[in-house]
Amino acid sequence: MNQFPELSGFKCFLAVAEELHFGRAAVRLNMTQHTISQNVRKLEVSLGVALFRRSTRSVELTASGEALVPRVRELFSKAEEAVLLAKLAAGGGNPGGEALSIGAIDPAAHRLLPVLLRRFRNRFPKTRLNVKIYDSSALLKALERDECHVGIMRPPTNSNLLKYRPLMSQQFVAVIPSGSVLAKRKTLNLRDFINERVFTLNRFELSSFEAVYDQICHAGIELDTTVEASNTAAALALASAGVGITFLPEWIESIANDSVVLRRVEDLTHQISIGAGWRSDSPIPGIFPFVECATFVTSPGKASSIASDSTNEFSHLRSSEHTSIHSDEQSIVGIPN
């Protein structure tokens, strides 16, 4: 290998490796699927190895791809840390006494946002902070209208004005009424929910919810069409009332009560991500430092420092008798999405 591969290739590779889907990776990076495929192919040619096994129905990592993933994550973590430290050391993008308006969707407000605000405030105490909680569509509109400077949000799907940097992902869990026989099971697979009363959250503007819906239906689960929920709180309320079982991102542990039990489903593999979004043409000096701090403190290498700031709120969720969803080292993934 005479020349080091371009970082864009590694960036596209990591997105596809984490999504296992070229289309979702394209949405996540705000690129076309063709560009993602080209960059990955160029990286494979440069390295001289195949990184993915592709078919018309699935994308899987090869042994070479699996070996590369943690190293690429470390590469970007170190690069982002170097950029942040270099700019801050030189005073670049250093905010002063101006205001920074930060918006966040409700799931981020419970764990992630306080950690980010604490770290940013400690480094930039003179910046005046204005924080507001939005739903996803309202936050997107606020950013586009420049009513909010930076948002902690889902990936935007139809916005050409915004830049987006993913921060973390989280898996879906089954939300089961505590009286159900499934609540006592140690391990669960999707087939266990056949003939149960199951409903889904109708958030098809978010690709992750649509993918979960498709996987549930493909497993042969017949959905209860008499029950509809438009947001997470409504779906949780219905499950808590014993109306049925649903599948939600695991951040809901922070607002769930004893009326439901949350369980990892072994073959429900889809994840939902959260990140920072901002207008690329915004002149506000505090945006760049905030986004860089957010990236820095949510990087895999900083998991232990995040864990010291927040207890592992999902430690009781179990996929087997002996293993909880998150160890202390992985607790960063448990921050709400």
CSV table of C-alpha atoms in Angstrom, one decimal:
chain,number,residue,atom,x,y,z
A,1,MET,CA,0.0,0.0,0.0
A,2,ASN,CA,1.9,3.0,-1.3
A,3,GLN,CA,-0.6,5.7,-0.2
A,4,PHE,CA,-2.7,5.9,3.0
A,5,PRO,CA,-6.5,5.6,2.1
A,6,GLU,CA,-8.6,8.7,2.2
A,7,LEU,CA,-10.4,9.4,5.5
A,8,SER,CA,-13.7,9.7,3.6
A,9,GLY,CA,-13.4,6.0,2.8
A,10,PHE,CA,-13.0,5.1,6.4
A,11,LYS,CA,-15.9,7.4,7.3
A,12,CYS,CA,-18.2,5.7,4.9
A,13,PHE,CA,-17.0,2.2,5.9
A,14,LEU,CA,-17.7,2.9,9.5
A,15,ALA,CA,-21.2,4.1,8.8
A,16,VAL,CA,-22.1,1.1,6.7
A,17,ALA,CA,-20.5,-1.2,9.3
A,18,GLU,CA,-22.7,0.2,12.1
A,19,GLU,CA,-25.9,0.4,10.0
A,20,LEU,CA,-25.3,-2.8,7.9
A,21,HIS,CA,-27.3,-0.9,5.2
A,22,PHE,CA,-25.9,1.4,2.5
A,23,GLY,CA,-29.1,3.4,2.4
A,24,ARG,CA,-29.2,4.1,6.1
A,25,ALA,CA,-25.5,4.9,6.0
A,26,ALA,CA,-26.2,7.4,3.2
A,27,VAL,CA,-28.9,9.1,5.3
A,28,ARG,CA,-26.7,9.2,8.3
A,29,LEU,CA,-23.8,10.9,6.5
A,30,ASN,CA,-26.1,13.1,4.3
A,31,MET,CA,-24.6,11.5,1.1
A,32,THR,CA,-26.0,9.6,-1.8
A,33,GLN,CA,-25.9,5.9,-1.6
A,34,HIS,CA,-23.8,5.8,-4.8
A,35,THR,CA,-21.2,8.0,-3.2
A,36,ILE,CA,-21.1,5.7,-0.1
A,37,SER,CA,-20.7,2.6,-2.3
A,38,GLN,CA,-17.9,4.2,-4.3
A,39,ASN,CA,-15.9,5.3,-1.3
A,40,VAL,CA,-16.2,1.9,0.3
A,41,ARG,CA,-15.2,0.1,-2.9
A,42,LYS,CA,-12.2,2.5,-3.2
A,43,LEU,CA,-11.2,1.7,0.3
A,44,GLU,CA,-11.4,-2.1,-0.3
A,45,VAL,CA,-9.3,-1.7,-3.5
A,46,SER,CA,-6.7,0.4,-1.6
A,47,LEU,CA,-6.5,-2.2,1.3
A,48,GLY,CA,-6.7,-5.2,-1.0
A,49,VAL,CA,-9.4,-6.9,1.0
A,50,ALA,CA,-13.2,-7.2,0.9
A,51,LEU,CA,-14.8,-5.5,3.9
A,52,PHE,CA,-18.4,-6.5,3.3
A,53,ARG,CA,-20.4,-9.4,1.9
A,54,ARG,CA,-23.1,-7.9,-0.2
A,55,SER,CA,-26.3,-9.4,-1.5
A,56,THR,CA,-29.7,-8.1,-2.7
A,57,ARG,CA,-31.1,-8.6,0.8
A,58,SER,CA,-28.3,-8.0,3.3
A,59,VAL,CA,-24.9,-6.5,4.0
A,60,GLU,CA,-22.5,-8.3,6.4
A,61,LEU,CA,-19.0,-7.6,7.6
A,62,THR,CA,-16.2,-9.9,6.5
A,63,ALA,CA,-13.5,-11.0,9.0
A,64,SER,CA,-11.4,-8.2,7.7
A,65,GLY,CA,-14.2,-5.7,8.1
A,66,GLU,CA,-14.9,-6.8,11.7
A,67,ALA,CA,-11.2,-6.4,12.5
A,68,LEU,CA,-11.1,-2.9,11.0
A,69,VAL,CA,-14.2,-1.4,12.8
A,70,PRO,CA,-12.6,-0.8,16.3
A,71,ARG,CA,-9.5,0.6,14.8
A,72,VAL,CA,-11.4,3.0,12.6
A,73,ARG,CA,-13.5,4.2,15.6
A,74,GLU,CA,-10.2,4.8,17.4
A,75,LEU,CA,-8.8,6.6,14.4
A,76,PHE,CA,-11.7,9.1,14.3
A,77,SER,CA,-11.7,9.5,18.1
A,78,LYS,CA,-8.1,10.5,18.1
A,79,ALA,CA,-8.4,12.7,15.0
A,80,GLU,CA,-11.4,14.6,16.5
A,81,GLU,CA,-9.6,14.9,19.8
A,82,ALA,CA,-6.6,16.3,18.0
A,83,VAL,CA,-8.7,18.8,16.1
A,84,LEU,CA,-10.5,20.0,19.2
A,85,LEU,CA,-7.4,20.4,21.3
A,86,ALA,CA,-5.5,22.2,18.5
A,87,LYS,CA,-8.2,24.7,17.8
A,88,LEU,CA,-8.8,25.4,21.5
A,89,ALA,CA,-5.1,25.8,22.2
A,90,ALA,CA,-5.0,28.4,19.4
A,91,GLY,CA,-8.1,30.1,20.5
A,92,GLY,CA,-9.9,29.1,17.3
A,93,GLY,CA,-13.7,29.1,17.6
A,94,ASN,CA,-13.4,30.1,21.2
A,95,PRO,CA,-16.7,31.5,22.3
A,96,GLY,CA,-16.9,34.5,24.5
A,97,GLY,CA,-19.9,36.1,26.2
A,98,GLU,CA,-22.4,35.6,23.4
A,99,ALA,CA,-25.5,33.4,23.6
A,100,LEU,CA,-25.7,29.9,22.3
A,101,SER,CA,-29.2,28.5,21.7
A,102,ILE,CA,-29.3,24.7,22.1
A,103,GLY,CA,-32.3,22.5,21.3
A,104,ALA,CA,-32.8,18.9,22.1
A,105,ILE,CA,-35.4,16.2,21.6
A,106,ASP,CA,-36.9,14.9,24.8
A,107,PRO,CA,-35.0,11.6,24.8
A,108,ALA,CA,-31.7,13.5,25.0
A,109,ALA,CA,-32.8,15.6,27.9
A,110,HIS,CA,-32.7,12.8,30.4
A,111,ARG,CA,-29.0,11.8,30.3
A,112,LEU,CA,-27.1,13.0,27.3
A,113,LEU,CA,-27.8,16.7,27.3
A,114,PRO,CA,-26.8,17.3,31.0
A,115,VAL,CA,-23.4,15.6,30.3
A,116,LEU,CA,-22.8,17.7,27.2
A,117,LEU,CA,-23.9,21.0,29.0
A,118,ARG,CA,-21.7,20.3,32.0
A,119,ARG,CA,-18.6,19.7,29.9
A,120,PHE,CA,-19.2,22.7,27.6
A,121,ARG,CA,-20.0,25.0,30.6
A,122,ASN,CA,-16.8,24.0,32.4
A,123,ARG,CA,-14.7,24.8,29.3
A,124,PHE,CA,-16.6,27.9,28.2
A,125,PRO,CA,-18.1,29.5,31.3
A,126,LYS,CA,-18.7,32.9,29.6
A,127,THR,CA,-21.1,31.6,27.0
A,128,ARG,CA,-24.7,32.4,27.8
A,129,LEU,CA,-26.8,29.2,27.2
A,130,ASN,CA,-30.4,29.1,26.1
A,131,VAL,CA,-31.7,25.5,26.2
A,132,LYS,CA,-35.1,24.3,24.9
A,133,ILE,CA,-36.7,20.9,24.5
A,134,TYR,CA,-38.5,20.2,21.2
A,135,ASP,CA,-40.1,17.3,19.3
A,136,SER,CA,-38.1,16.1,16.3
A,137,SER,CA,-40.1,18.1,13.6
A,138,ALA,CA,-40.2,21.3,15.6
A,139,LEU,CA,-36.4,21.1,16.3
A,140,LEU,CA,-35.7,20.7,12.6
A,141,LYS,CA,-37.8,23.7,11.8
A,142,ALA,CA,-36.2,25.8,14.6
A,143,LEU,CA,-32.7,25.0,13.2
A,144,GLU,CA,-33.7,25.8,9.6
A,145,ARG,CA,-35.2,29.1,10.7
A,146,ASP,CA,-32.1,29.9,12.8
A,147,GLU,CA,-34.2,30.1,15.9
A,148,CYS,CA,-31.9,27.4,17.4
A,149,HIS,CA,-28.1,27.3,16.8
A,150,VAL,CA,-27.4,23.6,17.4
A,151,GLY,CA,-29.7,20.6,18.1
A,152,ILE,CA,-29.3,17.2,19.7
A,153,MET,CA,-31.5,15.3,17.4
A,154,ARG,CA,-32.3,12.4,15.0
A,155,PRO,CA,-30.7,12.4,11.6
A,156,PRO,CA,-32.4,14.9,9.3
A,157,THR,CA,-33.8,13.2,6.2
A,158,ASN,CA,-34.9,16.1,4.0
A,159,SER,CA,-32.8,19.1,4.9
A,160,ASN,CA,-30.2,20.6,2.7
A,161,LEU,CA,-29.4,23.4,5.1
A,162,LEU,CA,-28.1,21.4,8.0
A,163,LYS,CA,-24.9,19.6,8.8
A,164,TYR,CA,-25.2,16.5,11.0
A,165,ARG,CA,-22.7,14.6,13.1
A,166,PRO,CA,-23.8,11.3,14.6
A,167,LEU,CA,-22.9,10.8,18.3
A,168,MET,CA,-24.3,7.5,19.4
A,169,SER,CA,-26.8,4.7,18.7
A,170,GLN,CA,-29.1,2.6,20.8
A,171,GLN,CA,-31.1,-0.6,20.4
A,172,PHE,CA,-34.8,-1.2,20.7
A,173,VAL,CA,-36.3,-3.2,23.5
A,174,ALA,CA,-39.6,-4.9,24.0
A,175,VAL,CA,-41.9,-3.0,26.4
A,176,ILE,CA,-44.0,-5.7,28.0
A,177,PRO,CA,-46.9,-5.2,30.6
A,178,SER,CA,-45.6,-6.7,33.9
A,179,GLY,CA,-48.5,-9.2,34.0
A,180,SER,CA,-47.6,-10.8,30.8
A,181,VAL,CA,-46.0,-14.3,30.8
A,182,LEU,CA,-43.3,-12.9,28.5
A,183,ALA,CA,-42.2,-10.5,31.3
A,184,LYS,CA,-40.8,-13.5,33.2
A,185,ARG,CA,-38.8,-15.0,30.3
A,186,LYS,CA,-35.0,-14.8,30.5
A,187,THR,CA,-34.4,-14.6,26.8
A,188,LEU,CA,-36.7,-13.5,24.0
A,189,ASN,CA,-36.8,-13.7,20.2
A,190,LEU,CA,-39.3,-12.1,17.8
A,191,ARG,CA,-41.1,-15.4,17.3
A,192,ASP,CA,-42.1,-15.4,21.0
A,193,PHE,CA,-44.4,-12.5,20.3
A,194,ILE,CA,-46.5,-14.3,17.7
A,195,ASN,CA,-50.1,-14.5,18.9
A,196,GLU,CA,-49.4,-11.7,21.5
A,197,ARG,CA,-51.1,-8.3,21.3
A,198,VAL,CA,-48.5,-6.2,19.7
A,199,PHE,CA,-48.7,-2.6,18.4
A,200,THR,CA,-46.0,-0.3,17.1
A,201,LEU,CA,-45.2,3.4,17.3
A,202,ASN,CA,-46.0,5.1,14.0
A,203,ARG,CA,-42.9,7.1,13.4
A,204,PHE,CA,-42.2,6.2,9.8
A,205,GLU,CA,-40.5,9.5,9.1
A,206,LEU,CA,-37.6,7.9,11.1
A,207,SER,CA,-36.0,5.1,9.2
A,208,SER,CA,-35.2,3.1,12.3
A,209,PHE,CA,-38.8,2.8,13.4
A,210,GLU,CA,-39.8,1.8,9.8
A,211,ALA,CA,-37.1,-0.9,9.8
A,212,VAL,CA,-38.3,-2.3,13.2
A,213,TYR,CA,-41.9,-2.4,11.8
A,214,ASP,CA,-40.7,-4.3,8.8
A,215,GLN,CA,-38.7,-6.8,10.9
A,216,ILE,CA,-41.7,-7.4,13.2
A,217,CYS,CA,-44.0,-8.1,10.3
A,218,HIS,CA,-41.5,-10.3,8.6
A,219,ALA,CA,-41.3,-12.4,11.7
A,220,GLY,CA,-44.9,-13.2,11.4
A,221,ILE,CA,-46.2,-11.0,14.2
A,222,GLU,CA,-49.7,-9.8,13.5
A,223,LEU,CA,-50.1,-6.2,14.7
A,224,ASP,CA,-53.1,-4.9,16.6
A,225,THR,CA,-54.4,-2.2,14.2
A,226,THR,CA,-57.0,-0.9,16.8
A,227,VAL,CA,-54.2,0.7,18.8
A,228,GLU,CA,-52.2,3.7,17.5
A,229,ALA,CA,-49.5,5.8,19.2
A,230,SER,CA,-47.9,8.9,17.7
A,231,ASN,CA,-45.0,9.3,20.2
A,232,THR,CA,-43.0,7.4,22.7
A,233,ALA,CA,-44.8,8.6,25.8
A,234,ALA,CA,-48.1,7.5,24.3
A,235,ALA,CA,-46.8,4.1,23.3
A,236,LEU,CA,-45.4,3.7,26.8
A,237,ALA,CA,-48.7,4.7,28.4
A,238,LEU,CA,-50.6,2.1,26.3
A,239,ALA,CA,-48.1,-0.7,27.3
A,240,SER,CA,-48.3,0.4,30.9
A,241,ALA,CA,-52.1,0.2,30.8
A,242,GLY,CA,-51.8,-3.4,29.6
A,243,VAL,CA,-53.2,-2.7,26.2
A,244,GLY,CA,-50.3,-4.6,24.5
A,245,ILE,CA,-46.6,-5.0,23.9
A,246,THR,CA,-44.5,-2.6,21.8
A,247,PHE,CA,-40.9,-2.0,20.9
A,248,LEU,CA,-39.2,1.3,21.8
A,249,PRO,CA,-35.6,2.7,22.1
A,250,GLU,CA,-34.2,1.7,25.5
A,251,TRP,CA,-33.8,5.3,26.8
A,252,ILE,CA,-37.5,4.9,27.9
A,253,GLU,CA,-36.1,3.1,31.0
A,254,SER,CA,-35.7,6.6,32.4
A,255,ILE,CA,-39.4,7.3,32.3
A,256,ALA,CA,-41.0,3.8,32.6
A,257,ASN,CA,-42.7,2.6,35.7
A,258,ASP,CA,-43.2,-0.8,37.3
A,259,SER,CA,-46.3,-1.5,35.1
A,260,VAL,CA,-43.9,-2.6,32.3
A,261,VAL,CA,-40.8,-4.7,32.0
A,262,LEU,CA,-38.2,-4.0,29.4
A,263,ARG,CA,-36.4,-6.9,27.7
A,264,ARG,CA,-33.8,-7.2,25.0
A,265,VAL,CA,-34.9,-9.2,22.0
A,266,GLU,CA,-32.1,-11.3,20.6
A,267,ASP,CA,-32.9,-11.0,16.9
A,268,LEU,CA,-34.2,-7.4,17.0
A,269,THR,CA,-31.0,-5.8,15.8
A,270,HIS,CA,-32.0,-2.4,14.5
A,271,GLN,CA,-30.7,0.7,16.2
A,272,ILE,CA,-31.7,4.3,16.4
A,273,SER,CA,-29.1,7.1,16.4
A,274,ILE,CA,-28.8,10.6,17.8
A,275,GLY,CA,-26.4,13.4,16.9
A,276,ALA,CA,-25.7,17.1,16.6
A,277,GLY,CA,-27.2,19.2,13.8
A,278,TRP,CA,-26.6,22.8,12.9
A,279,ARG,CA,-26.8,25.2,9.9
A,280,SER,CA,-23.6,25.1,8.0
A,281,ASP,CA,-23.9,28.8,7.2
A,282,SER,CA,-24.5,29.9,10.8
A,283,PRO,CA,-21.9,32.5,12.1
A,284,ILE,CA,-22.4,31.7,15.8
A,285,PRO,CA,-18.9,31.0,17.3
A,286,GLY,CA,-20.1,28.7,20.0
A,287,ILE,CA,-21.5,26.0,17.6
A,288,PHE,CA,-18.2,24.5,16.6
A,289,PRO,CA,-16.8,24.1,20.1
A,290,PHE,CA,-20.1,22.6,21.3
A,291,VAL,CA,-20.2,20.1,18.5
A,292,GLU,CA,-16.6,19.2,19.0
A,293,CYS,CA,-17.1,18.8,22.8
A,294,ALA,CA,-20.1,16.6,22.1
A,295,THR,CA,-18.2,14.4,19.7
A,296,PHE,CA,-15.2,14.2,22.1
A,297,VAL,CA,-17.2,13.2,25.2
A,298,THR,CA,-19.4,10.7,23.4
A,299,SER,CA,-16.5,8.9,21.6
A,300,PRO,CA,-16.0,5.2,22.5
A,301,GLY,CA,-12.7,6.1,24.2
A,302,LYS,CA,-14.6,8.4,26.7
A,303,ALA,CA,-17.1,5.8,27.8
A,304,SER,CA,-15.6,5.5,31.3
A,305,SER,CA,-15.7,9.3,31.9
A,306,ILE,CA,-19.4,9.3,30.9
A,307,ALA,CA,-20.0,6.4,33.1
A,308,SER,CA,-18.7,8.4,36.1
A,309,ASP,CA,-21.2,11.2,35.3
A,310,SER,CA,-24.3,9.0,35.0
A,311,THR,CA,-25.2,5.6,36.5
A,312,ASN,CA,-26.0,2.8,34.1
A,313,GLU,CA,-29.7,3.2,33.9
A,314,PHE,CA,-30.3,0.0,31.9
A,315,SER,CA,-28.4,-2.4,34.2
A,316,HIS,CA,-31.5,-4.4,35.0
A,317,LEU,CA,-32.4,-5.1,31.4
A,318,ARG,CA,-31.2,-8.6,30.7
A,319,SER,CA,-30.8,-10.7,27.6
A,320,SER,CA,-29.7,-13.7,29.6
A,321,GLU,CA,-29.6,-14.8,33.2
A,322,HIS,CA,-26.1,-13.5,33.7
A,323,THR,CA,-25.6,-10.6,31.3
A,324,SER,CA,-27.0,-7.1,31.4
A,325,ILE,CA,-27.4,-5.0,28.3
A,326,HIS,CA,-24.6,-2.6,29.3
A,327,SER,CA,-21.4,-3.0,31.3
A,328,ASP,CA,-19.8,0.0,32.8
A,329,GLU,CA,-17.4,0.2,29.9
A,330,GLN,CA,-20.4,0.3,27.5
A,331,SER,CA,-22.6,2.7,29.5
A,332,ILE,CA,-22.2,5.5,27.0
A,333,VAL,CA,-24.5,3.5,24.7
A,334,GLY,CA,-27.2,3.6,27.4
A,335,ILE,CA,-27.4,7.4,27.2
A,336,PRO,CA,-30.9,8.2,25.8
A,337,ASN,CA,-31.7,8.3,22.2
